[in-house]
Short mmCIF file of C-alpha atoms in Angstrom, two decimals:
data_model
loop_
_atom_site.label_atom_id
_atom_site.label_comp_id
_atom_site.label_asym_id
_atom_site.label_seq_id
_atom_site.Cartn_x
_atom_site.Cartn_y
_atom_site.Cartn_z
CA UNK G 311 23.10 27.34 122.14
CA UNK G 312 24.76 25.08 124.70
CA UNK G 313 24.11 21.99 122.57
CA UNK G 314 25.18 23.80 119.42
CA UNK G 315 28.45 24.78 121.07
CA UNK G 316 29.06 21.20 122.22
CA UNK G 317 28.70 19.93 118.64
CA UNK G 318 31.10 22.43 117.08
CA UNK G 319 34.43 20.70 117.69
CA UNK G 320 33.32 17.13 116.84
CA UNK G 321 31.73 18.44 113.63
CA UNK G 322 35.09 19.72 112.36
CA UNK G 323 37.34 16.91 113.64
CA UNK G 324 38.43 16.04 110.09
CA UNK G 325 39.49 19.61 109.31
CA UNK G 326 41.26 20.00 112.65
CA UNK G 327 43.00 16.66 112.07
CA UNK G 328 44.24 17.82 108.66
CA UNK G 329 45.26 21.29 109.90
CA UNK G 330 47.34 20.03 112.80
CA UNK G 331 48.22 16.47 111.74
CA UNK G 332 46.25 15.06 114.67
CA UNK G 333 44.96 11.51 115.01
CA UNK G 334 41.86 10.30 116.89
CA UNK G 335 43.77 10.11 120.17
CA UNK G 336 44.86 13.76 119.90
CA UNK G 337 41.34 14.83 118.94
CA UNK G 338 39.99 12.87 121.90
CA UNK G 339 42.25 14.78 124.27
CA UNK G 340 40.67 18.06 123.10
CA UNK G 341 37.21 16.78 124.04
CA UNK G 342 38.62 15.31 127.24
CA UNK G 343 39.89 18.71 128.40
CA UNK G 344 36.53 20.39 128.02
CA UNK G 345 34.45 17.52 129.42
CA UNK G 346 36.72 16.93 132.41
CA UNK G 347 36.77 20.59 133.42
CA UNK G 348 33.01 20.75 132.94
CA UNK G 349 32.56 17.73 135.17
CA UNK G 350 34.69 18.84 138.08
CA UNK G 351 33.28 22.39 137.91
CA UNK G 352 29.64 21.33 138.19
CA UNK G 353 29.46 21.37 142.03
CA UNK G 354 30.42 25.06 141.94
CA UNK G 355 27.37 25.67 139.76
CA UNK G 356 25.21 23.80 142.26
CA UNK G 357 26.41 26.11 145.01
CA UNK G 358 25.84 29.24 142.93
CA UNK G 359 22.29 28.43 141.84
CA UNK G 360 21.21 27.61 145.40
CA UNK G 361 22.16 30.98 146.83
CA UNK G 362 22.45 33.48 143.99
CA UNK G 363 20.24 34.90 141.28
CA UNK G 364 20.03 32.18 138.64
CA UNK G 365 19.58 34.51 135.67
CA UNK G 366 22.93 36.11 136.51
CA UNK G 367 24.53 32.68 136.91
CA UNK G 368 23.17 31.60 133.51
CA UNK G 369 24.38 34.74 131.79
CA UNK G 370 27.84 34.48 133.37
CA UNK G 371 28.26 30.89 132.23
CA UNK G 372 27.11 31.78 128.74
CA UNK G 373 29.64 34.61 128.47
CA UNK G 374 32.39 32.24 129.64
CA UNK G 375 31.66 29.69 126.93
CA UNK G 376 31.20 32.40 124.26
CA UNK G 377 34.68 33.73 125.02
CA UNK G 378 36.23 30.25 124.89
CA UNK G 379 34.38 29.34 121.69
CA UNK G 380 35.88 32.40 120.02
CA UNK G 381 39.28 31.00 121.04
CA UNK G 382 38.57 27.96 118.80
CA UNK G 383 36.78 25.99 121.48
CA UNK G 384 39.93 24.38 122.85
CA UNK G 385 40.15 26.28 126.12
CA UNK G 386 39.26 24.60 129.44
CA UNK G 387 37.27 27.77 130.25
CA UNK G 388 34.68 26.50 127.78
CA UNK G 389 34.04 23.49 129.97
CA UNK G 390 33.78 25.80 132.98
CA UNK G 391 31.13 27.94 131.30
CA UNK G 392 29.04 24.94 130.30
CA UNK G 393 29.35 23.52 133.81
CA UNK G 394 27.79 26.65 135.27
CA UNK G 395 24.88 26.87 132.84
CA UNK G 396 23.54 23.33 132.77
CA UNK G 397 22.84 22.78 136.50
CA UNK G 398 21.20 26.21 136.63
CA UNK G 399 18.84 25.15 133.84
CA UNK G 400 18.03 21.94 135.72
CA UNK G 401 17.20 24.03 138.78
CA UNK G 402 14.81 26.19 136.77
CA UNK G 403 12.99 23.11 135.46
CA UNK G 404 12.75 21.54 138.90
CA UNK G 405 11.09 24.71 140.26
CA UNK G 406 8.77 25.15 137.27
CA UNK G 407 7.03 21.74 137.13
CA UNK G 408 5.17 19.61 139.64
CA UNK G 409 6.60 16.16 140.36
CA UNK G 410 4.02 14.35 138.20
CA UNK G 411 4.95 16.39 135.11
CA UNK G 412 8.62 17.09 135.74
CA UNK G 413 9.74 14.35 133.37
CA UNK G 414 7.94 16.10 130.52
CA UNK G 415 9.57 19.37 131.58
CA UNK G 416 13.05 17.88 131.41
CA UNK G 417 12.08 16.20 128.15
CA UNK G 418 11.08 19.54 126.63
CA UNK G 419 14.36 21.08 127.75
CA UNK G 420 16.31 18.25 126.09
CA UNK G 421 14.13 18.49 122.97
CA UNK G 422 14.96 22.17 122.53
CA UNK G 423 18.61 21.54 123.36
CA UNK G 424 19.01 18.83 120.76
CA UNK G 425 17.33 21.03 118.16
CA UNK G 426 20.06 23.56 118.85
CA UNK G 427 22.61 20.76 118.61
CA UNK G 428 21.31 19.88 115.15
CA UNK G 429 21.72 23.47 114.04
CA UNK G 430 25.23 23.78 115.45
CA UNK G 431 26.39 20.46 114.03
CA UNK G 432 24.97 21.09 110.57
CA UNK G 433 26.30 24.65 110.50
CA UNK G 434 29.84 23.64 111.46
CA UNK G 435 29.95 20.59 109.17
CA UNK G 436 28.71 22.49 106.13
CA UNK G 437 30.85 25.57 106.78
CA UNK G 438 33.93 23.39 107.27
CA UNK G 439 33.92 22.56 103.56
CA UNK G 440 34.30 26.20 102.49
CA UNK G 441 36.40 29.28 103.00
CA UNK G 442 35.08 32.70 104.01
CA UNK G 443 37.15 35.85 103.44
CA UNK G 444 40.26 33.69 103.13
CA UNK G 445 39.61 32.00 106.49
CA UNK G 446 38.89 28.25 106.86
CA UNK G 447 35.17 27.66 107.32
CA UNK G 448 35.57 25.70 110.55
CA UNK G 449 37.23 28.70 112.22
CA UNK G 450 34.42 30.97 111.00
CA UNK G 451 31.90 28.58 112.54
CA UNK G 452 33.48 29.04 115.98
CA UNK G 453 33.50 32.83 115.67
CA UNK G 454 29.86 32.89 114.53
CA UNK G 455 28.76 30.62 117.37
CA UNK G 456 30.67 32.71 119.91
CA UNK G 457 28.88 35.83 118.71
CA UNK G 458 25.46 34.20 118.95
CA UNK G 459 26.27 32.79 122.40
CA UNK G 460 27.28 36.18 123.71
CA UNK G 461 24.04 37.63 122.36
CA UNK G 462 22.01 34.93 124.11
CA UNK G 463 23.89 35.61 127.34
CA UNK G 464 22.96 39.28 127.07
CA UNK G 465 19.29 38.41 126.51
CA UNK G 466 19.33 36.11 129.55
CA UNK G 467 20.79 38.87 131.70
CA UNK G 468 18.25 41.35 130.37
CA UNK G 469 15.01 39.37 130.37
CA UNK G 470 15.22 36.22 132.53
CA UNK G 471 13.77 36.63 136.02
CA UNK G 472 14.58 34.18 138.79
CA UNK G 473 11.32 33.18 140.55
CA UNK G 474 13.09 33.48 143.88
CA UNK G 475 13.32 37.26 143.41
CA UNK G 476 9.64 37.45 144.27
CA UNK G 477 10.08 35.32 147.40
CA UNK G 478 10.43 37.66 150.41
CA UNK G 479 12.00 34.88 152.49
CA UNK G 480 14.98 34.59 150.11
CA UNK G 481 17.76 37.13 150.42
CA UNK G 482 20.93 35.79 148.82
CA UNK G 483 22.77 39.06 149.43
CA UNK G 484 22.90 38.40 153.17
CA UNK G 485 24.48 34.97 152.77
CA UNK G 486 28.25 34.76 153.19
CA UNK G 487 30.46 32.79 150.83
CA UNK G 488 31.62 30.57 153.70
CA UNK G 489 28.05 29.66 154.65
CA UNK G 490 27.29 28.83 151.02
CA UNK G 491 30.11 26.30 150.85
CA UNK G 492 29.27 24.87 154.27
CA UNK G 493 25.67 24.36 153.18
CA UNK G 494 26.84 22.68 149.98
CA UNK G 495 29.19 20.39 151.92
CA UNK G 496 26.39 19.33 154.27
CA UNK G 497 24.11 18.68 151.31
CA UNK G 498 26.76 16.58 149.59
CA UNK G 499 27.34 14.46 152.71
CA UNK G 500 23.61 13.85 153.06
CA UNK G 501 23.20 13.00 149.39
CA UNK G 502 26.03 10.47 149.33
CA UNK G 503 24.21 8.48 152.00
CA UNK G 504 21.20 8.01 149.70
CA UNK G 505 21.57 4.64 147.98
CA UNK G 506 19.47 5.68 144.96
CA UNK G 507 21.92 8.50 144.30
CA UNK G 508 24.83 6.07 144.43
CA UNK G 509 23.09 3.91 141.85
CA UNK G 510 22.44 6.89 139.58
CA UNK G 511 26.11 7.87 139.80
CA UNK G 512 27.27 4.29 139.20
CA UNK G 513 25.18 3.81 136.07
CA UNK G 514 26.07 7.29 134.92
CA UNK G 515 29.80 6.60 135.14
CA UNK G 516 29.47 3.93 132.44
CA UNK G 517 26.28 5.18 130.77
CA UNK G 518 27.86 8.48 129.78
CA UNK G 519 30.82 6.81 128.04
CA UNK G 520 28.95 5.97 124.80
CA UNK G 521 27.63 9.51 124.45
CA UNK G 522 31.08 11.00 124.83
CA UNK G 523 32.44 8.49 122.31
CA UNK G 524 29.88 9.64 119.73
CA UNK G 525 31.90 12.80 119.11
CA UNK G 526 33.74 10.71 116.50
CA UNK G 527 30.63 10.02 114.40
CA UNK G 528 31.33 12.97 112.08
CA UNK G 529 34.93 11.92 111.45
CA UNK G 530 33.83 8.29 110.93
CA UNK G 531 31.28 9.15 108.25
CA UNK G 532 33.76 11.39 106.47
CA UNK G 533 36.35 8.61 106.51
CA UNK G 534 33.79 6.32 104.90
CA UNK G 535 33.55 8.84 102.07
CA UNK G 536 30.46 10.93 102.81
CA UNK G 537 30.78 14.61 101.92
CA UNK G 538 30.05 17.42 104.38
CA UNK G 539 26.39 17.77 103.42
CA UNK G 540 25.65 14.03 103.62
CA UNK G 541 27.45 13.77 106.97
CA UNK G 542 25.52 16.73 108.33
CA UNK G 543 22.19 15.24 107.24
CA UNK G 544 22.98 11.86 108.83
CA UNK G 545 23.95 13.41 112.13
CA UNK G 546 20.91 15.69 112.00
CA UNK G 547 18.66 12.64 111.75
CA UNK G 548 20.38 11.10 114.76
CA UNK G 549 20.08 14.34 116.73
CA UNK G 550 16.41 14.64 115.75
CA UNK G 551 15.81 11.13 117.03
CA UNK G 552 17.60 11.96 120.29
CA UNK G 553 15.56 15.15 120.69
CA UNK G 554 12.25 13.36 120.17
CA UNK G 555 13.39 10.44 122.30
CA UNK G 556 14.33 12.72 125.20
CA UNK G 557 10.85 14.20 125.27
CA UNK G 558 9.27 10.76 124.77
CA UNK G 559 11.31 9.27 127.62
CA UNK G 560 10.25 12.00 130.04
CA UNK G 561 6.58 11.66 129.09
CA UNK G 562 6.65 7.85 129.30
CA UNK G 563 8.43 8.03 132.64
CA UNK G 564 5.68 10.30 134.00
CA UNK G 565 2.92 7.98 132.76
CA UNK G 566 4.43 4.68 133.82
CA UNK G 567 5.37 6.05 137.24
CA UNK G 568 1.68 6.64 137.95
CA UNK G 569 1.08 2.88 137.62
CA UNK G 570 4.42 1.72 139.04
CA UNK G 571 5.59 4.62 141.22
CA UNK G 572 8.71 2.88 142.50
CA UNK G 573 9.89 1.12 139.34
CA UNK G 574 8.33 2.81 136.31
CA UNK G 575 11.06 5.34 135.65
CA UNK G 576 13.80 2.80 136.27
CA UNK G 577 12.25 0.38 133.76
CA UNK G 578 12.15 3.14 131.13
CA UNK G 579 15.82 3.92 131.72
CA UNK G 580 16.85 0.26 131.61
CA UNK G 581 15.01 -0.35 128.35
CA UNK G 582 16.66 2.68 126.78
CA UNK G 583 20.15 1.65 127.91
CA UNK G 584 19.62 -1.91 126.67
CA UNK G 585 18.55 -0.73 123.22
CA UNK G 586 21.96 0.88 122.81
CA UNK G 587 23.55 -2.57 122.46
CA UNK G 588 21.76 -3.90 119.33
CA UNK G 589 21.72 -0.50 117.65
CA UNK G 590 25.45 0.02 118.25
CA UNK G 591 26.21 -3.45 116.88
CA UNK G 592 24.07 -2.95 113.78
CA UNK G 593 25.35 0.58 113.08
CA UNK G 594 29.06 -0.06 113.53
CA UNK G 595 29.52 -3.74 112.66
CA UNK G 596 26.70 -4.84 110.32
CA UNK G 597 25.91 -2.01 107.90
CA UNK G 598 28.44 -1.98 105.02
CA UNK G 599 30.71 1.03 105.49
CA UNK G 600 30.07 2.55 102.08
CA UNK G 601 28.41 5.69 100.76
CA UNK G 602 25.85 3.40 99.10
CA UNK G 603 24.52 2.55 102.60
CA UNK G 604 23.33 6.13 103.17
CA UNK G 605 19.64 5.34 103.65
CA UNK G 606 20.37 2.37 105.92
CA UNK G 607 22.58 4.60 108.05
CA UNK G 608 19.90 7.30 108.08
CA UNK G 609 17.06 5.04 109.29
CA UNK G 610 19.27 3.31 111.86
CA UNK G 611 20.59 6.58 113.29
CA UNK G 612 17.12 8.06 113.67
CA UNK G 613 15.67 4.97 115.39
CA UNK G 614 18.77 4.66 117.54
CA UNK G 615 18.51 8.25 118.75
CA UNK G 616 14.79 7.79 119.40
CA UNK G 617 15.28 4.78 121.67
CA UNK G 618 18.56 5.33 123.57
CA UNK G 619 17.89 8.83 124.91
CA UNK G 620 15.37 8.19 127.69
CA UNK G 621 17.61 7.76 130.74
CA UNK G 622 18.15 11.40 131.71
CA UNK G 623 14.58 12.63 131.28
CA UNK G 624 12.87 9.47 132.55
CA UNK G 625 14.94 8.95 135.69
CA UNK G 626 18.29 10.65 136.25
CA UNK G 627 17.47 14.38 136.08
CA UNK G 628 14.82 14.13 138.74
CA UNK G 629 17.37 14.22 141.50
CA UNK G 630 17.76 17.46 143.43
CA UNK G 631 21.56 17.10 143.44
CA UNK G 632 22.10 17.05 139.71
CA UNK G 633 25.31 19.07 139.92
CA UNK G 634 27.10 16.48 142.06
CA UNK G 635 25.90 13.67 139.81
CA UNK G 636 27.14 15.56 136.77
CA UNK G 637 30.52 16.13 138.41
CA UNK G 638 31.06 12.40 138.88
CA UNK G 639 29.75 11.39 135.46
CA UNK G 640 31.27 14.25 133.47
CA UNK G 641 34.77 13.94 134.82
CA UNK G 642 34.81 10.15 134.32
CA UNK G 643 33.17 10.10 130.88
CA UNK G 644 35.74 12.61 129.63
CA UNK G 645 38.15 9.69 129.30
CA UNK G 646 35.94 8.04 126.65
CA UNK G 647 37.00 10.26 123.74
CA UNK G 648 40.77 9.72 124.08
CA UNK G 649 40.14 6.01 124.75
CA UNK G 650 38.31 5.68 121.42
CA UNK G 651 41.29 7.29 119.72
CA UNK G 652 43.86 5.17 121.55
CA UNK G 653 42.01 1.92 120.80
CA UNK G 654 41.57 2.88 117.15
CA UNK G 655 45.24 3.72 116.68
CA UNK G 656 47.04 1.26 118.96
CA UNK G 657 44.74 -1.78 118.80
CA UNK G 658 42.87 -1.56 115.50
CA UNK G 659 45.53 0.05 113.29
CA UNK G 660 44.25 3.56 112.56
CA UNK G 661 46.95 5.58 110.74
CA UNK G 662 46.30 9.35 110.46
CA UNK G 663 48.87 9.66 107.65
CA UNK G 664 46.87 7.29 105.45
CA UNK G 665 43.75 9.45 105.39
CA UNK G 666 42.86 10.95 102.01
CA UNK G 667 41.68 14.56 102.64
CA UNK G 668 39.25 14.30 99.72
CA UNK G 669 37.86 10.75 99.70
CA UNK G 670 38.53 9.54 103.23
CA UNK G 671 39.97 6.11 103.99
CA UNK G 672 37.97 2.91 104.44
CA UNK G 673 40.63 1.02 106.50
CA UNK G 674 40.79 3.93 108.94
CA UNK G 675 36.98 4.09 109.03
CA UNK G 676 36.85 0.40 109.95
CA UNK G 677 39.46 0.87 112.67
CA UNK G 678 37.60 3.85 114.12
CA UNK G 679 34.29 1.95 114.05
CA UNK G 680 35.86 -0.87 116.08
CA UNK G 681 37.10 1.61 118.67
CA UNK G 682 33.65 3.18 118.84
CA UNK G 683 31.94 -0.20 119.20
CA UNK G 684 34.17 -1.15 122.14
CA UNK G 685 33.48 2.12 123.97
CA UNK G 686 29.72 2.06 123.30
CA UNK G 687 28.28 -1.47 123.40
CA UNK G 688 29.94 -2.60 126.63
CA UNK G 689 29.08 0.56 128.64
CA UNK G 690 25.46 0.44 127.41
CA UNK G 691 25.15 -3.11 128.81
CA UNK G 692 26.73 -2.20 132.14
CA UNK G 693 24.49 0.86 132.43
CA UNK G 694 21.38 -1.28 132.03
CA UNK G 695 22.69 -3.74 134.63
CA UNK G 696 23.64 -1.09 137.21
CA UNK G 697 20.11 0.35 137.26
CA UNK G 698 18.72 -2.91 138.69
CA UNK G 699 19.30 -2.30 142.45
CA UNK G 700 17.26 0.92 142.20
CA UNK G 701 14.09 -1.17 141.97
CA UNK G 702 14.55 -1.99 145.67
CA UNK G 703 16.32 1.08 147.07
CA UNK G 704 14.22 3.81 145.44
CA UNK G 705 11.09 2.71 147.35
CA UNK G 706 12.94 2.89 150.69
CA UNK G 707 14.56 6.23 149.92
CA UNK G 708 11.20 7.77 148.96
CA UNK G 709 9.64 6.57 152.22
CA UNK G 710 12.56 7.94 154.23
CA UNK G 711 12.24 11.36 152.57
CA UNK G 712 8.48 11.46 153.17
CA UNK G 713 8.88 10.51 156.81
CA UNK G 714 11.53 13.20 157.29
CA UNK G 715 9.25 15.79 155.67
CA UNK G 716 6.35 14.79 157.92
CA UNK G 717 8.50 15.11 161.02
CA UNK G 718 9.74 18.53 159.91
CA UNK G 719 6.16 19.66 159.28
CA UNK G 720 5.06 18.50 162.70
CA UNK G 721 7.94 20.39 164.33
CA UNK G 722 7.01 23.58 162.48
#
């Protein structure tokens, strides 16, 4: 449901643009608001899941985003709700899998999430082309998704049990709010000193830019001339590739790390980031931007999703301080969407008034593709480059953690 909610607004960019006379830059600011709030709110989620019942935290975040989705998805509260839920899910996965299989666990989580994203994107794109009870279909899609999200939140509250409830040594009710924040502050100071974490944040700052930029894919295909059903099927193939690639990346990271424990996961992540460069170039600059290129687009999107989605499950999500990492990456990557719009309009000549509501506009599609290429190819290359120092620092950081654990065990 979280992925489905994320895909709602980008899936109806064209309809929102027509309804409010908004260009790519204006549409980018909508995504910026949600992503920025989600990024800066993530540390709060990290604090909550450490010291409070995680099923309640999950349900609360879900209710937040359900309420905001019903308000047409433009409210910053939506970003706040998503910020609470995602780190809590990461915490569940970290506690549910042993280290040797945790990559597969994160991969499975991403696989299920992207399947939900496919459903949400297809639903919104198809519904956007119709009216229901005199109401535009894209508005109905938000109301429907809000209802389903609230239902999921209720089920989480009713059925999900935090494993820590059965731990007699854990009593979150006796922990004061002040001590919670003090503990989080100490954890953050300790984490910032870890060089591997700095590398993960550095690559994430640029590596998350292409993914945020991809919110314009739906609008781009519709500008080329694809109808709602064709656009939905193309994006579904891409999402399916990303879902399978996420699981594949986690599994490969687990296997290669057994042979190369200090570099295997980093190599997987670097390969995945590098593959974003040729695929972005071929997709946006080589394939003729015409409806006759449907099958070429389809194959390219699927293979692209399959190969560029390994970083999180192979390497990044294994850190215990995911919420702080997400705060840095999420707040910075939020700027990608408006930057795509600004580049398309100011540098490459995109004119919102020239768009044909029925058949799209090829000049505007070309301008938008150039803006997307700039904000995708360059960050993919920098992401691959910034992973490199981790080959040296990860070994040292692992040894330091093991030595600290041994000392603590001896003291006990």
